[in-house]
Amino acid sequence: GKGVNMKLSLSGNISKLRKENAMTQEQLAEALGVTFAAVSKWERGVATPDLNFIAEMADLFGVSLDALVGFAVQNQSAVSLAERIHDLQREKKCGEAIGEVEKALLKYPNDFRIVYRCGEAYEVAGMEQKNEVYTRRGIELLERSLLLLSQNTDPGINEFTIQNDIAQGYIAIGRLDKGLEILKKYNVSGAHNSLIALTYTNNDCFDPGEAAPYLMRAFGDILTMTIRTMLSYANYYDRIGDQKASLDAVLWLIHILESSKVNANAVAFVDKILAPCYAECANLSYCLGRQNDVEPYLRRAYAAAKAFDLAPSYKVENMKFCVGDVSCATVYDNLGGSAMAAVEHQITQEDRNEMLCKIWKQMAEEDTQGRFQP
């Protein structure tokens, strides 16, 4: 029954927390003013300590009463209640969610799931209804949830995500400096660059120039993520046999990269990526039976690779949306030393048709003779 679950959970936690605090059973007994035998019985589950001893141990180990006793008794009801609050929030039933929140907190004041979901519900309701009282309450609960984070079992929730929510709450109530301070402190891998830039540019109290370095890094991240994502789509569709969808993914990526250049006819670092993309379009066109498209795509690949290799650019010249000091902005890739080599690797893979290599060699001969036309 429930009593057995609680006894087992409590006995195990006493032993675990005692060891984590580097205490022997004798030392714990001495600290509480009880016998060694009493502590031994508690840890074996033979006896249950009185409530005043449970409270003393919670204080001694630096944990809440709930954490010491364990969640075996209340686990299911706390989980279902937290899920209900989350579901109401997702269904935009903020009124109902808020109605459940304080009742849940009274019942489970030290359960991470409850405190976190209640904080999230308050903050979302506060932002959507422009209710500063709700937003402040949400921030307070989210900050409290950080103290209970050791209970968390959801890999999608961590200190980083909670601090992000707290920062957005502070920004929503006008405490911009506090929000920015948190965003910058937890700006892991530049994840907050765009939000920091938006906060700087969205408020007249800041010099928009403050946003420039964050904007540049955010735009670079967008391009990097777009390249990786669309190439992943292309690979995915190709491997499941949908070459048309694979071609659509590469063409969409090409459109994004081409549109990011200031002058379509001038060289930019994206040309080194565009060249193998055009080569892949040639390969996919061949697989789809679109023979008339193969050579035009390969010619564009050759032209892009040749132009890049004649004047390699790893800076952000000829790229749109470059603001602030861009002199030190350098781009990296894993395509090898030259664009031409990257394309040749692309078209000489084992599963590629000999037709691609034949056309490529023909274009190289034309180029040697000065006759190459894109």
CSV table of C-alpha atoms in Angstrom, one decimal:
chain,number,residue,atom,x,y,z
A,1,GLY,CA,0.0,0.0,0.0
A,2,LYS,CA,0.9,3.7,0.1
A,3,GLY,CA,2.4,3.4,3.6
A,4,VAL,CA,4.9,0.7,2.4
A,5,ASN,CA,6.0,2.9,-0.5
A,6,MET,CA,6.6,5.8,1.7
A,7,LYS,CA,8.6,3.8,4.2
A,8,LEU,CA,10.8,2.3,1.5
A,9,SER,CA,11.3,5.7,-0.1
A,10,LEU,CA,12.2,7.4,3.2
A,11,SER,CA,14.6,4.7,4.4
A,12,GLY,CA,16.4,4.7,1.1
A,13,ASN,CA,16.6,8.5,1.0
A,14,ILE,CA,18.0,8.7,4.6
A,15,SER,CA,20.8,6.3,3.6
A,16,LYS,CA,21.5,8.0,0.3
A,17,LEU,CA,21.6,11.5,1.7
A,18,ARG,CA,23.6,10.5,4.7
A,19,LYS,CA,26.3,9.0,2.4
A,20,GLU,CA,26.2,12.0,0.1
A,21,ASN,CA,26.9,14.2,3.1
A,22,ALA,CA,29.8,11.9,4.1
A,23,MET,CA,28.3,10.9,7.4
A,24,THR,CA,28.4,7.6,9.2
A,25,GLN,CA,25.3,6.2,10.9
A,26,GLU,CA,27.0,7.0,14.2
A,27,GLN,CA,27.5,10.6,13.2
A,28,LEU,CA,23.9,11.0,12.1
A,29,ALA,CA,22.7,9.4,15.4
A,30,GLU,CA,24.9,11.8,17.4
A,31,ALA,CA,23.7,14.9,15.4
A,32,LEU,CA,20.0,13.9,16.1
A,33,GLY,CA,20.5,12.8,19.7
A,34,VAL,CA,19.3,9.2,19.0
A,35,THR,CA,21.0,5.8,19.2
A,36,PHE,CA,23.0,4.2,16.4
A,37,ALA,CA,20.4,1.4,16.5
A,38,ALA,CA,17.6,3.8,15.7
A,39,VAL,CA,19.3,5.2,12.6
A,40,SER,CA,20.1,1.6,11.5
A,41,LYS,CA,16.4,0.6,11.8
A,42,TRP,CA,15.3,3.7,9.9
A,43,GLU,CA,17.6,2.9,7.0
A,44,ARG,CA,16.6,-0.7,6.9
A,45,GLY,CA,12.9,0.3,6.9
A,46,VAL,CA,12.3,-1.6,10.1
A,47,ALA,CA,11.1,1.6,11.9
A,48,THR,CA,9.9,5.0,10.8
A,49,PRO,CA,11.4,8.1,12.5
A,50,ASP,CA,9.1,10.6,14.2
A,51,LEU,CA,8.1,13.7,12.2
A,52,ASN,CA,10.4,15.9,14.3
A,53,PHE,CA,13.4,13.8,13.4
A,54,ILE,CA,12.4,13.8,9.7
A,55,ALA,CA,12.3,17.6,9.8
A,56,GLU,CA,15.7,17.7,11.5
A,57,MET,CA,17.2,15.4,8.9
A,58,ALA,CA,15.7,17.4,6.0
A,59,ASP,CA,17.4,20.6,7.5
A,60,LEU,CA,20.6,18.7,8.2
A,61,PHE,CA,20.8,17.4,4.6
A,62,GLY,CA,19.7,20.7,3.1
A,63,VAL,CA,16.6,19.2,1.3
A,64,SER,CA,12.9,19.8,1.5
A,65,LEU,CA,10.7,17.4,3.5
A,66,ASP,CA,9.1,16.2,0.3
A,67,ALA,CA,12.5,15.4,-1.2
A,68,LEU,CA,13.5,13.4,2.0
A,69,VAL,CA,10.2,11.5,2.3
A,70,GLY,CA,10.3,10.8,-1.5
A,71,PHE,CA,7.6,11.1,-4.1
A,72,ALA,CA,6.4,7.5,-4.1
A,73,VAL,CA,3.2,8.4,-2.5
A,74,GLN,CA,2.3,11.5,-4.4
A,75,ASN,CA,4.1,10.8,-7.6
A,76,GLN,CA,1.1,9.9,-9.9
A,77,SER,CA,-1.2,12.6,-8.7
A,78,ALA,CA,1.5,15.3,-8.9
A,79,VAL,CA,2.4,14.1,-12.4
A,80,SER,CA,-1.2,14.2,-13.7
A,81,LEU,CA,-1.8,17.6,-12.1
A,82,ALA,CA,1.3,19.1,-13.7
A,83,GLU,CA,0.3,17.6,-17.1
A,84,ARG,CA,-3.3,19.0,-16.7
A,85,ILE,CA,-1.9,22.5,-16.1
A,86,HIS,CA,0.4,22.1,-19.1
A,87,ASP,CA,-2.4,20.9,-21.3
A,88,LEU,CA,-4.7,23.8,-20.3
A,89,GLN,CA,-1.9,26.2,-21.1
A,90,ARG,CA,-1.3,24.7,-24.6
A,91,GLU,CA,-5.1,24.8,-25.2
A,92,LYS,CA,-4.9,28.5,-24.4
A,93,LYS,CA,-7.3,28.0,-21.5
A,94,CYS,CA,-5.2,30.4,-19.3
A,95,GLY,CA,-8.1,31.1,-16.9
A,96,GLU,CA,-8.6,27.5,-16.1
A,97,ALA,CA,-4.8,26.9,-15.8
A,98,ILE,CA,-4.4,29.7,-13.4
A,99,GLY,CA,-7.4,28.4,-11.4
A,100,GLU,CA,-5.6,25.1,-11.0
A,101,VAL,CA,-2.2,26.6,-10.2
A,102,GLU,CA,-2.6,27.8,-6.6
A,103,LYS,CA,-4.4,24.7,-5.6
A,104,ALA,CA,-1.6,22.6,-7.0
A,105,LEU,CA,1.0,24.7,-5.2
A,106,LEU,CA,-0.8,24.3,-1.9
A,107,LYS,CA,-0.8,20.6,-2.3
A,108,TYR,CA,2.8,20.1,-3.7
A,109,PRO,CA,4.8,23.2,-2.8
A,110,ASN,CA,8.2,21.5,-3.3
A,111,ASP,CA,7.5,19.3,-6.3
A,112,PHE,CA,9.6,20.5,-9.3
A,113,ARG,CA,7.1,19.5,-11.9
A,114,ILE,CA,4.3,21.5,-10.2
A,115,VAL,CA,6.3,24.6,-9.4
A,116,TYR,CA,7.8,24.7,-12.9
A,117,ARG,CA,4.5,24.2,-14.7
A,118,CYS,CA,2.7,26.7,-12.5
A,119,GLY,CA,5.5,29.3,-13.1
A,120,GLU,CA,5.2,28.6,-16.9
A,121,ALA,CA,1.4,28.9,-16.8
A,122,TYR,CA,1.5,32.2,-14.9
A,123,GLU,CA,4.2,33.7,-17.2
A,124,VAL,CA,2.4,32.7,-20.4
A,125,ALA,CA,-0.9,34.1,-19.1
A,126,GLY,CA,0.9,37.3,-18.0
A,127,MET,CA,2.5,37.8,-21.4
A,128,GLU,CA,-0.6,37.0,-23.4
A,129,GLN,CA,-2.9,39.1,-21.2
A,130,LYS,CA,-0.3,41.8,-20.5
A,131,ASN,CA,-0.9,41.2,-16.9
A,132,GLU,CA,2.3,42.2,-15.0
A,133,VAL,CA,1.1,40.6,-11.7
A,134,TYR,CA,0.8,37.2,-13.4
A,135,THR,CA,4.2,37.6,-15.1
A,136,ARG,CA,5.9,38.5,-11.8
A,137,ARG,CA,4.4,35.5,-10.1
A,138,GLY,CA,5.6,33.3,-13.0
A,139,ILE,CA,9.1,34.6,-12.7
A,140,GLU,CA,9.0,34.0,-8.9
A,141,LEU,CA,7.9,30.4,-9.4
A,142,LEU,CA,10.4,29.7,-12.2
A,143,GLU,CA,13.2,31.0,-10.0
A,144,ARG,CA,11.9,28.7,-7.2
A,145,SER,CA,11.9,25.8,-9.6
A,146,LEU,CA,15.6,26.2,-10.1
A,147,LEU,CA,16.1,25.3,-6.4
A,148,LEU,CA,14.2,22.0,-7.0
A,149,LEU,CA,15.9,21.2,-10.4
A,150,SER,CA,17.6,18.1,-9.0
A,151,GLN,CA,14.1,16.4,-9.1
A,152,ASN,CA,13.7,17.0,-12.8
A,153,THR,CA,13.5,14.0,-15.1
A,154,ASP,CA,12.6,15.8,-18.3
A,155,PRO,CA,15.6,16.1,-20.6
A,156,GLY,CA,13.9,19.0,-22.5
A,157,ILE,CA,13.9,21.1,-19.3
A,158,ASN,CA,17.1,22.4,-17.7
A,159,GLU,CA,18.7,25.4,-16.1
A,160,PHE,CA,19.3,27.0,-19.5
A,161,THR,CA,15.7,26.7,-20.7
A,162,ILE,CA,14.3,27.9,-17.3
A,163,GLN,CA,16.7,30.9,-17.3
A,164,ASN,CA,15.5,31.7,-20.8
A,165,ASP,CA,11.9,31.8,-19.6
A,166,ILE,CA,12.8,34.0,-16.6
A,167,ALA,CA,14.7,36.4,-18.9
A,168,GLN,CA,11.7,36.8,-21.2
A,169,GLY,CA,9.5,37.4,-18.2
A,170,TYR,CA,11.8,40.2,-17.0
A,171,ILE,CA,11.8,41.8,-20.5
A,172,ALA,CA,8.0,41.6,-20.7
A,173,ILE,CA,7.6,43.6,-17.5
A,174,GLY,CA,10.2,46.2,-18.6
A,175,ARG,CA,13.1,45.1,-16.6
A,176,LEU,CA,15.3,45.0,-19.7
A,177,ASP,CA,18.7,45.2,-18.1
A,178,LYS,CA,17.9,42.2,-15.9
A,179,GLY,CA,16.5,40.2,-18.8
A,180,LEU,CA,19.6,41.0,-21.0
A,181,GLU,CA,21.9,40.1,-18.1
A,182,ILE,CA,20.4,36.6,-17.9
A,183,LEU,CA,20.3,36.1,-21.6
A,184,LYS,CA,24.0,37.0,-22.0
A,185,LYS,CA,25.0,34.9,-19.1
A,186,TYR,CA,23.2,31.8,-20.5
A,187,ASN,CA,23.9,32.5,-24.2
A,188,VAL,CA,25.2,29.0,-24.8
A,189,SER,CA,26.4,28.5,-28.4
A,190,GLY,CA,24.8,31.9,-29.2
A,191,ALA,CA,21.3,30.6,-28.7
A,192,HIS,CA,20.1,33.9,-27.4
A,193,ASN,CA,21.8,36.2,-30.0
A,194,SER,CA,18.6,37.0,-31.9
A,195,LEU,CA,16.6,37.7,-28.7
A,196,ILE,CA,19.3,39.9,-27.3
A,197,ALA,CA,19.4,41.8,-30.7
A,198,LEU,CA,15.6,42.1,-30.7
A,199,THR,CA,15.6,43.5,-27.1
A,200,TYR,CA,18.2,46.1,-28.1
A,201,THR,CA,16.5,47.2,-31.3
A,202,ASN,CA,12.9,47.1,-29.9
A,203,ASN,CA,13.5,49.6,-27.2
A,204,ASP,CA,14.4,53.3,-27.7
A,205,CYS,CA,16.4,53.4,-24.4
A,206,PHE,CA,19.2,51.4,-26.1
A,207,ASP,CA,21.7,52.4,-28.9
A,208,PRO,CA,20.8,50.1,-31.8
A,209,GLY,CA,24.5,49.7,-32.4
A,210,GLU,CA,24.5,47.5,-29.3
A,211,ALA,CA,22.6,44.9,-31.3
A,212,ALA,CA,25.1,44.8,-34.2
A,213,PRO,CA,27.5,42.0,-33.0
A,214,TYR,CA,24.5,39.8,-31.9
A,215,LEU,CA,22.7,40.4,-35.2
A,216,MET,CA,25.8,39.3,-37.2
A,217,ARG,CA,26.3,36.2,-35.2
A,218,ALA,CA,22.6,35.4,-35.3
A,219,PHE,CA,22.5,35.8,-39.1
A,220,GLY,CA,25.5,33.5,-39.4
A,221,ASP,CA,23.8,31.0,-37.2
A,222,ILE,CA,20.7,31.2,-39.5
A,223,LEU,CA,22.7,30.4,-42.6
A,224,THR,CA,24.6,27.6,-40.9
A,225,MET,CA,21.4,26.0,-39.6
A,226,THR,CA,19.7,26.4,-42.9
A,227,ILE,CA,22.6,24.7,-44.7
A,228,ARG,CA,22.7,21.8,-42.3
A,229,THR,CA,18.9,21.4,-42.1
A,230,MET,CA,18.2,21.5,-45.9
A,231,LEU,CA,21.2,19.2,-46.7
A,232,SER,CA,19.8,16.8,-44.0
A,233,TYR,CA,16.4,17.0,-45.7
A,234,ALA,CA,18.0,16.3,-49.1
A,235,ASN,CA,19.9,13.3,-47.7
A,236,TYR,CA,16.8,12.0,-45.9
A,237,TYR,CA,14.6,12.1,-49.0
A,238,ASP,CA,17.3,10.7,-51.2
A,239,ARG,CA,17.7,7.7,-48.8
A,240,ILE,CA,14.0,6.9,-48.8
A,241,GLY,CA,13.9,7.1,-52.6
A,242,ASP,CA,12.1,10.4,-53.0
A,243,GLN,CA,14.6,12.2,-55.4
A,244,LYS,CA,12.1,14.9,-56.3
A,245,ALA,CA,11.7,16.0,-52.7
A,246,SER,CA,15.5,15.8,-52.3
A,247,LEU,CA,15.9,18.1,-55.4
A,248,ASP,CA,13.3,20.5,-54.0
A,249,ALA,CA,15.3,20.7,-50.7
A,250,VAL,CA,18.5,21.5,-52.5
A,251,LEU,CA,16.9,24.1,-54.8
A,252,TRP,CA,15.3,25.8,-51.8
A,253,LEU,CA,18.7,25.9,-50.1
A,254,ILE,CA,20.3,27.4,-53.3
A,255,HIS,CA,17.6,30.1,-53.4
A,256,ILE,CA,18.3,31.1,-49.8
A,257,LEU,CA,22.1,31.2,-50.4
A,258,GLU,CA,21.9,33.1,-53.7
A,259,SER,CA,19.4,35.6,-52.2
A,260,SER,CA,21.9,36.3,-49.3
A,261,LYS,CA,24.4,37.8,-51.7
A,262,VAL,CA,24.4,41.6,-52.4
A,263,ASN,CA,25.7,41.1,-56.0
A,264,ALA,CA,24.7,37.9,-57.7
A,265,ASN,CA,27.7,38.1,-60.0
A,266,ALA,CA,30.3,38.8,-57.4
A,267,VAL,CA,32.0,36.1,-55.3
A,268,ALA,CA,30.9,35.4,-51.7
A,269,PHE,CA,31.8,32.6,-49.3
A,270,VAL,CA,28.4,30.9,-50.0
A,271,ASP,CA,29.7,30.2,-53.6
A,272,LYS,CA,31.9,27.4,-52.2
A,273,ILE,CA,28.7,25.8,-50.8
A,274,LEU,CA,26.6,26.6,-53.9
A,275,ALA,CA,28.9,24.8,-56.3
A,276,PRO,CA,28.4,21.3,-54.8
A,277,CYS,CA,24.7,22.1,-54.4
A,278,TYR,CA,24.4,22.7,-58.1
A,279,ALA,CA,26.3,19.4,-58.7
A,280,GLU,CA,23.9,17.6,-56.5
A,281,CYS,CA,21.0,19.0,-58.5
A,282,ALA,CA,22.6,17.6,-61.7
A,283,ASN,CA,22.9,14.2,-60.0
A,284,LEU,CA,19.3,14.2,-58.8
A,285,SER,CA,18.0,15.5,-62.2
A,286,TYR,CA,19.7,12.5,-63.9
A,287,CYS,CA,18.1,10.1,-61.4
A,288,LEU,CA,14.7,11.7,-62.2
A,289,GLY,CA,15.2,11.2,-65.9
A,290,ARG,CA,15.6,14.9,-66.5
A,291,GLN,CA,18.6,14.6,-68.7
A,292,ASN,CA,18.2,18.1,-70.3
A,293,ASP,CA,18.8,19.7,-66.8
A,294,VAL,CA,22.0,17.8,-66.0
A,295,GLU,CA,24.5,19.8,-68.0
A,296,PRO,CA,23.1,23.2,-67.1
A,297,TYR,CA,23.3,22.5,-63.4
A,298,LEU,CA,26.9,21.1,-63.8
A,299,ARG,CA,27.9,24.2,-65.7
A,300,ARG,CA,26.6,26.4,-62.9
A,301,ALA,CA,28.5,24.2,-60.5
A,302,TYR,CA,31.7,24.6,-62.5
A,303,ALA,CA,31.3,28.4,-62.9
A,304,ALA,CA,30.6,28.9,-59.2
A,305,ALA,CA,33.6,26.8,-58.2
A,306,LYS,CA,35.9,28.4,-60.7
A,307,ALA,CA,34.9,31.9,-59.6
A,308,PHE,CA,35.4,31.1,-55.9
A,309,ASP,CA,38.8,29.4,-56.4
A,310,LEU,CA,40.1,32.4,-58.4
A,311,ALA,CA,39.3,34.8,-55.5
A,312,PRO,CA,38.5,32.7,-52.4
A,313,SER,CA,36.5,34.7,-49.8
A,314,TYR,CA,36.1,33.6,-46.2
A,315,LYS,CA,35.0,37.0,-44.9
A,316,VAL,CA,31.5,38.3,-45.1
A,317,GLU,CA,32.0,40.5,-48.2
A,318,ASN,CA,29.2,40.7,-50.7
A,319,MET,CA,26.7,39.4,-48.1
A,320,LYS,CA,23.5,41.1,-47.1
A,321,PHE,CA,22.6,42.2,-43.5
A,322,CYS,CA,26.3,42.8,-42.5
A,323,VAL,CA,26.3,45.4,-39.7
A,324,GLY,CA,28.8,46.7,-37.2
A,325,ASP,CA,32.5,45.8,-37.4
A,326,VAL,CA,32.7,42.8,-39.7
A,327,SER,CA,36.4,43.0,-40.4
A,328,CYS,CA,37.1,40.0,-38.1
A,329,ALA,CA,34.1,37.8,-39.2
A,330,THR,CA,35.6,34.7,-40.7
A,331,VAL,CA,33.6,31.7,-42.1
A,332,TYR,CA,34.7,28.1,-41.9
A,333,ASP,CA,33.6,25.0,-43.8
A,334,ASN,CA,34.6,21.3,-44.1
A,335,LEU,CA,34.6,21.1,-47.9
A,336,GLY,CA,38.4,21.0,-48.3
A,337,GLY,CA,40.8,23.4,-49.8
A,338,SER,CA,39.0,24.4,-53.0
A,339,ALA,CA,35.4,24.6,-54.4
A,340,MET,CA,36.5,22.7,-57.5
A,341,ALA,CA,37.8,19.8,-55.4
A,342,ALA,CA,34.5,19.8,-53.4
A,343,VAL,CA,32.5,19.4,-56.6
A,344,GLU,CA,34.7,16.7,-58.0
A,345,HIS,CA,34.3,14.8,-54.8
A,346,GLN,CA,30.5,15.2,-55.1
A,347,ILE,CA,30.3,13.8,-58.7
A,348,THR,CA,32.8,11.0,-58.3
A,349,GLN,CA,31.1,9.2,-55.5
A,350,GLU,CA,30.4,5.5,-56.1
A,351,ASP,CA,26.7,5.9,-56.7
A,352,ARG,CA,27.0,8.7,-59.3
A,353,ASN,CA,26.6,8.1,-63.0
A,354,GLU,CA,29.6,8.3,-65.3
A,355,MET,CA,27.7,10.9,-67.4
A,356,LEU,CA,28.4,13.5,-64.7
A,357,CYS,CA,32.1,12.9,-64.8
A,358,LYS,CA,32.1,12.9,-68.6
A,359,ILE,CA,30.4,16.3,-68.7
A,360,TRP,CA,32.7,17.7,-66.0
A,361,LYS,CA,35.9,16.6,-67.9
A,362,GLN,CA,34.5,18.1,-71.1
A,363,MET,CA,33.9,21.5,-69.3
A,364,ALA,CA,37.5,21.3,-67.8
A,365,GLU,CA,38.8,20.9,-71.4
A,366,GLU,CA,36.7,23.8,-72.6
A,367,ASP,CA,38.1,25.9,-69.8
A,368,THR,CA,41.7,25.0,-70.7
A,369,GLN,CA,41.0,26.1,-74.2
A,370,GLY,CA,39.3,29.3,-73.0
A,371,ARG,CA,35.9,28.1,-74.5
A,372,PHE,CA,34.0,27.5,-71.2
A,373,GLN,CA,30.6,29.1,-71.0
A,374,PRO,CA,28.4,28.8,-67.8
